[in-house]
Coordinates of C-alpha atoms in Angstrom, one line a residue:
M20 CA -10.3 -3.4 -13.5
T21 CA -9.3 -7.0 -11.4
R22 CA -11.4 -8.6 -9.1
N23 CA -10.5 -11.2 -6.7
A24 CA -12.1 -12.3 -3.5
G25 CA -9.0 -14.3 -2.6
T26 CA -8.1 -17.4 -3.1
G27 CA -9.6 -19.0 -0.2
Q28 CA -6.1 -20.8 1.0
G29 CA -6.0 -18.5 4.1
E30 CA -4.6 -15.2 5.8
A31 CA -1.8 -13.4 4.0
V32 CA -2.0 -11.0 6.9
A33 CA -3.9 -10.8 10.5
C34 CA -3.8 -7.9 12.9
T35 CA -5.3 -8.8 16.3
G36 CA -5.5 -6.3 18.7
L37 CA -2.5 -4.1 17.3
A38 CA -1.6 -1.0 19.1
Y39 CA 0.9 0.9 18.5
A40 CA 1.9 4.6 20.4
F41 CA 3.8 7.5 20.0
G42 CA 4.5 8.7 23.3
E43 CA 0.8 9.8 24.7
T44 CA -0.5 9.3 21.1
N45 CA -2.1 6.4 20.2
A46 CA -1.6 6.1 16.4
V47 CA -3.3 2.6 16.3
D48 CA -5.3 1.5 18.7
G49 CA -6.6 -1.9 19.2
L50 CA -6.5 -2.7 15.1
E51 CA -8.4 -5.9 13.9
L52 CA -7.5 -6.7 10.3
S53 CA -7.6 -9.5 8.1
V54 CA -6.4 -10.0 4.3
A55 CA -6.9 -13.1 2.5
E56 CA -4.3 -14.7 0.6
G57 CA -4.5 -13.3 -3.1
E58 CA -7.0 -10.6 -2.9
V59 CA -6.4 -6.4 -3.3
F60 CA -7.0 -5.2 0.3
G61 CA -6.8 -1.2 0.3
L62 CA -6.5 0.8 3.8
L63 CA -8.4 3.9 3.3
G64 CA -8.8 6.9 6.1
P65 CA -7.5 10.8 6.1
N66 CA -3.8 11.4 7.2
G67 CA -3.0 10.6 10.9
A68 CA -5.7 7.8 10.9
G69 CA -2.8 5.3 11.4
K70 CA -2.7 3.4 8.4
T71 CA 1.2 3.9 7.9
T72 CA 1.9 3.2 11.2
A73 CA -0.1 0.0 11.1
I74 CA 2.2 -0.9 7.9
R75 CA 5.1 -0.6 9.5
C76 CA 4.3 -2.7 11.8
I77 CA 3.2 -5.4 9.6
T78 CA 6.5 -5.1 8.0
T79 CA 8.2 -5.5 11.1
L80 CA 9.6 -1.7 10.8
L81 CA 8.1 -1.3 14.3
P82 CA 7.9 -3.7 16.9
V83 CA 5.2 -5.5 18.5
P84 CA 4.5 -7.8 21.0
A85 CA 4.1 -11.7 20.0
G86 CA 0.6 -12.2 18.6
M87 CA -0.4 -9.2 17.3
V88 CA 0.4 -9.6 13.7
S89 CA 1.2 -12.6 11.6
V90 CA 2.0 -12.6 7.8
F91 CA 1.3 -16.5 6.5
G92 CA 1.3 -17.4 9.9
H93 CA 4.5 -16.2 10.7
D94 CA 4.6 -14.0 14.1
A95 CA 6.2 -10.4 13.3
A96 CA 7.5 -10.3 16.5
R97 CA 8.9 -14.1 16.8
D98 CA 9.9 -14.5 12.8
R99 CA 10.9 -11.1 11.8
M100 CA 13.2 -12.3 9.5
A101 CA 10.7 -15.2 7.8
V102 CA 8.1 -12.1 7.5
R103 CA 10.8 -10.1 5.9
R104 CA 11.6 -12.7 3.2
L105 CA 7.6 -12.8 2.0
L106 CA 7.3 -9.2 1.7
G107 CA 7.9 -6.2 -0.9
Y108 CA 7.4 -2.8 -0.1
V109 CA 7.1 0.4 -1.9
P110 CA 6.7 3.1 0.8
Q111 CA 5.3 6.7 0.5
Q112 CA 9.1 8.2 1.2
L113 CA 11.0 8.0 -2.4
S114 CA 13.7 5.0 -1.7
A115 CA 15.4 4.8 -5.1
D116 CA 18.7 6.5 -5.7
S117 CA 19.0 9.0 -8.0
G118 CA 22.5 8.7 -8.6
L119 CA 22.1 4.7 -9.7
T120 CA 20.8 3.6 -13.0
G121 CA 17.5 1.8 -12.8
R122 CA 19.1 -1.8 -12.9
E123 CA 21.4 -0.3 -10.2
N124 CA 19.4 0.5 -8.2
I125 CA 17.2 -2.8 -8.6
A126 CA 20.6 -4.8 -8.7
L127 CA 20.9 -3.0 -4.8
F128 CA 17.9 -4.3 -3.5
A129 CA 18.2 -7.9 -4.9
R130 CA 21.1 -7.8 -2.9
V131 CA 19.5 -6.5 0.6
F132 CA 16.7 -9.2 -0.3
D133 CA 19.4 -11.8 -0.5
V134 CA 18.7 -13.1 -3.7
P135 CA 21.3 -15.8 -4.5
R136 CA 23.8 -14.2 -7.0
R137 CA 23.5 -16.7 -9.4
E138 CA 19.8 -15.3 -9.9
R139 CA 20.2 -11.5 -9.7
A140 CA 20.9 -10.5 -13.3
D141 CA 17.9 -12.8 -14.3
R142 CA 15.6 -11.5 -11.3
V143 CA 16.9 -8.1 -12.3
G144 CA 15.7 -8.2 -15.6
Q145 CA 12.5 -10.3 -15.2
A146 CA 11.7 -6.9 -12.3
L147 CA 12.9 -4.1 -15.3
T148 CA 10.3 -6.5 -17.4
A149 CA 7.4 -6.4 -15.1
V150 CA 7.2 -2.7 -14.8
G151 CA 8.1 -2.0 -18.5
L152 CA 11.3 -0.1 -17.8
T153 CA 13.6 -2.2 -19.9
D154 CA 14.5 0.2 -22.3
A155 CA 15.5 2.9 -20.0
A156 CA 17.3 0.5 -17.1
D157 CA 20.7 1.8 -18.0
R158 CA 19.8 5.3 -17.8
L159 CA 20.0 7.2 -14.4
A160 CA 17.2 7.3 -12.0
G161 CA 17.4 11.0 -11.5
T162 CA 16.4 11.2 -15.4
Y163 CA 13.1 9.2 -14.6
S164 CA 9.5 10.7 -14.9
G165 CA 7.6 10.5 -11.8
G166 CA 5.5 7.6 -13.4
M167 CA 8.6 5.8 -13.7
V168 CA 9.8 6.8 -10.4
R169 CA 7.4 4.6 -8.8
R170 CA 7.3 2.3 -11.9
L171 CA 11.1 1.6 -10.1
E172 CA 10.2 1.3 -7.0
L173 CA 7.8 -1.2 -7.5
A174 CA 10.3 -2.8 -9.6
Q175 CA 12.7 -2.8 -6.6
A176 CA 9.7 -4.4 -4.3
L177 CA 9.1 -7.1 -7.2
V178 CA 13.2 -8.2 -7.4
S179 CA 12.5 -10.9 -4.6
A180 CA 9.5 -12.8 -5.8
P181 CA 7.4 -11.3 -2.6
R182 CA 4.0 -13.4 -1.8
L183 CA 3.1 -10.4 -0.2
L184 CA 3.4 -6.6 -2.1
I185 CA 2.5 -3.5 0.4
L186 CA 2.0 -0.5 -1.3
D187 CA 1.8 2.7 1.1
E188 CA 0.3 5.7 -1.3
P189 CA 2.1 4.1 -4.2
T190 CA 1.2 6.6 -6.9
I191 CA 1.1 10.4 -4.5
G192 CA 2.0 12.9 -7.1
L193 CA 1.6 11.0 -9.9
D194 CA -0.9 12.4 -13.1
P195 CA -4.0 10.3 -14.1
I196 CA -2.4 8.5 -16.7
A197 CA 0.9 7.5 -14.8
R198 CA -1.6 6.4 -11.7
T199 CA -3.2 4.1 -14.6
G200 CA 0.2 2.9 -15.5
V201 CA 1.1 1.7 -12.4
W202 CA -1.8 0.1 -11.4
Q203 CA -1.4 -1.7 -14.6
H204 CA 2.1 -3.0 -13.8
I205 CA 0.6 -4.3 -10.3
N206 CA -2.3 -5.9 -11.6
A207 CA -0.3 -7.4 -14.3
V208 CA 2.3 -8.9 -11.9
R209 CA -0.7 -10.0 -9.6
A210 CA -2.2 -11.9 -12.4
A211 CA 1.0 -13.8 -13.1
T212 CA 2.3 -14.7 -9.4
G213 CA -1.2 -14.5 -7.4
M214 CA 0.6 -12.4 -5.0
T215 CA -1.3 -10.7 -2.2
V216 CA -1.2 -6.7 -2.6
L217 CA -2.0 -4.0 0.5
V218 CA -2.4 -0.7 -0.3
T219 CA -2.8 2.7 1.3
T220 CA -4.2 5.6 -0.8
H221 CA -6.1 8.7 -0.7
Y222 CA -7.7 8.3 -4.7
M223 CA -10.9 6.9 -3.7
D224 CA -11.3 6.1 -7.5
E225 CA -8.4 3.7 -7.4
A226 CA -9.6 2.1 -4.3
D227 CA -13.2 1.7 -5.8
Q228 CA -11.4 0.1 -9.2
Y229 CA -8.9 -2.1 -8.1
C230 CA -9.3 -3.4 -4.7
D231 CA -11.4 -6.5 -3.8
R232 CA -12.1 -5.1 -0.2
V233 CA -11.4 -2.0 1.7
A234 CA -11.2 -0.9 5.1
L235 CA -11.4 2.4 6.5
M236 CA -9.5 3.4 9.0
H237 CA -10.3 6.8 11.4
R238 CA -8.1 7.5 15.0
G239 CA -6.7 4.0 14.8
R240 CA -9.2 1.7 14.2
I241 CA -11.1 0.3 11.5
R242 CA -14.5 2.0 11.3
A243 CA -16.1 0.4 8.0
L244 CA -14.7 -2.7 5.9
G245 CA -16.0 -4.6 2.5
T246 CA -16.3 -4.3 -0.9
P247 CA -16.5 -0.9 -2.5
D248 CA -19.8 -1.7 -3.8
E249 CA -21.1 -3.1 0.1
L250 CA -19.8 -0.1 1.7
R251 CA -21.8 2.3 -0.8
E252 CA -24.8 0.2 -0.9
G253 CA -25.0 0.1 3.1
L254 CA -24.5 4.1 3.1
G255 CA -27.4 4.3 0.7
E256 CA -29.4 2.1 2.8
R257 CA -28.5 4.4 5.8
R258 CA -29.7 7.4 4.0
R259 CA -32.4 6.1 3.3
A260 CA -33.1 5.0 6.6
A261 CA -33.1 8.6 7.4
G262 CA -35.3 9.9 5.1
A263 CA -33.3 10.2 1.9
A264 CA -35.5 9.5 -1.5
A265 CA -35.2 6.2 -3.2
T266 CA -34.5 7.4 -6.6
D267 CA -31.4 9.4 -4.6
P268 CA -28.3 8.8 -6.5
L269 CA -26.1 5.7 -4.8
P270 CA -23.5 7.2 -2.6
T271 CA -19.9 7.0 -4.0
L272 CA -16.7 5.4 -1.9
E273 CA -15.7 9.2 -1.3
D274 CA -19.1 9.9 0.2
V275 CA -18.5 7.0 2.6
F276 CA -15.2 7.6 3.4
R277 CA -16.5 11.4 4.7
D278 CA -19.3 9.7 6.2
V279 CA -16.6 7.3 8.5
A280 CA -14.1 10.5 8.8
G281 CA -16.2 13.6 8.7
S282 CA -15.5 16.2 6.6
G283 CA -13.6 18.9 8.4
L284 CA -9.5 19.9 8.0
D285 CA -9.5 19.1 12.2
D286 CA -11.0 15.4 12.0
Q287 CA -7.4 15.3 9.9
A288 CA -5.5 14.0 13.1
G289 CA -1.8 14.3 11.3
D290 CA 0.7 16.4 12.3
F291 CA 3.0 19.3 10.9
R292 CA 5.5 16.3 9.7
D293 CA 2.8 14.1 7.8
V294 CA 2.1 17.1 5.6
R295 CA 5.8 17.9 4.9
S296 CA 6.2 14.1 3.9
T297 CA 3.6 14.1 2.0
R298 CA 4.6 16.9 -0.2
R299 CA 8.3 16.3 -0.6
T300 CA 7.2 12.8 -2.0
A301 CA 4.7 14.6 -4.0
H302 CA 7.3 17.2 -5.6
R303 CA 9.8 15.0 -6.3
V304 CA 7.4 12.4 -8.4
G305 CA 5.7 15.3 -10.4

C-alpha cells in the first residue's frame, strides 16, 4: 500500500463549478473538485455518475468555458496545449494497436506527444522498463495478455513523463493478479517521479488500498469526499446515531458507496452505450 497526502505544493487539478451537458442531460452538474499535487485521488461512482465526462473535460477532450478547470495552474480552456503537455491519459476504451509491437505502440505515442526525436528511443525504453515489458517489447500487442495490454497502455501514457497521470478504469476486466500487477507498476513510477494520479475505478478494494483520498460522485456532483478511513468512519458514526450498536463492524468503502449512490439498478444513470463500451473493453482484455 502507498499512502501520500500530497506534497503540499499546491493543486494539480481544480474544478470550479464544472458543468457539461449532452442535450437535456446534465452529465456533470456544478462539480467542485481539488486534487493535491503528488496524491493518488480516486473518483468513484456508479455508471452514469459523470466520472468519465469530468475526466474528458480535465484532459481537454471536451470543451469547457474558461475558469472551470485548471491543471497545475493552466486553464483548460485558454491553455489547452499547455495542459495536454502535462498529462498522461489511459482511457477506459483500449488505445493500443494490436497490429503494432509494444515498442512501436509506445513510439507512436512519443511522436504524438512531441517527445524530441533524439530522446524517443531512450524514453520508449524507460517506459517499457517501468511497466515490466522489456522482454515482450518486440512482440505484436495482439499477442499480449489482458494485464500486459493494460501495462502497455500505461507505458504509452508515461512516455511523455507526465506530471499528472489520469486513469479511467485502468484495470477493468482483469483478474486480481493482473490488477495487482498494474497497480504495482503505477506505484513504482509514482514513487520514482512524484507524479499525481487521478483514477476512476469501480473496484472498491483498489480505491481503499491505493488512493490517498476518494470522492464519491453521483448525478454529476461530489456527494462524499475524504480518505477511505474518514468515509468509513463517517458512515459508522451516522449508523450509530441512527441506533446501530457500537460493536457493529466498521462499514466498508463499498457500504459508503451504496449509502451515497443507492443500491438499486435504477439509480445508475448509464445508458446502453455505457454498458456496451464497458463490456467490450472487458472482453478485449479478458
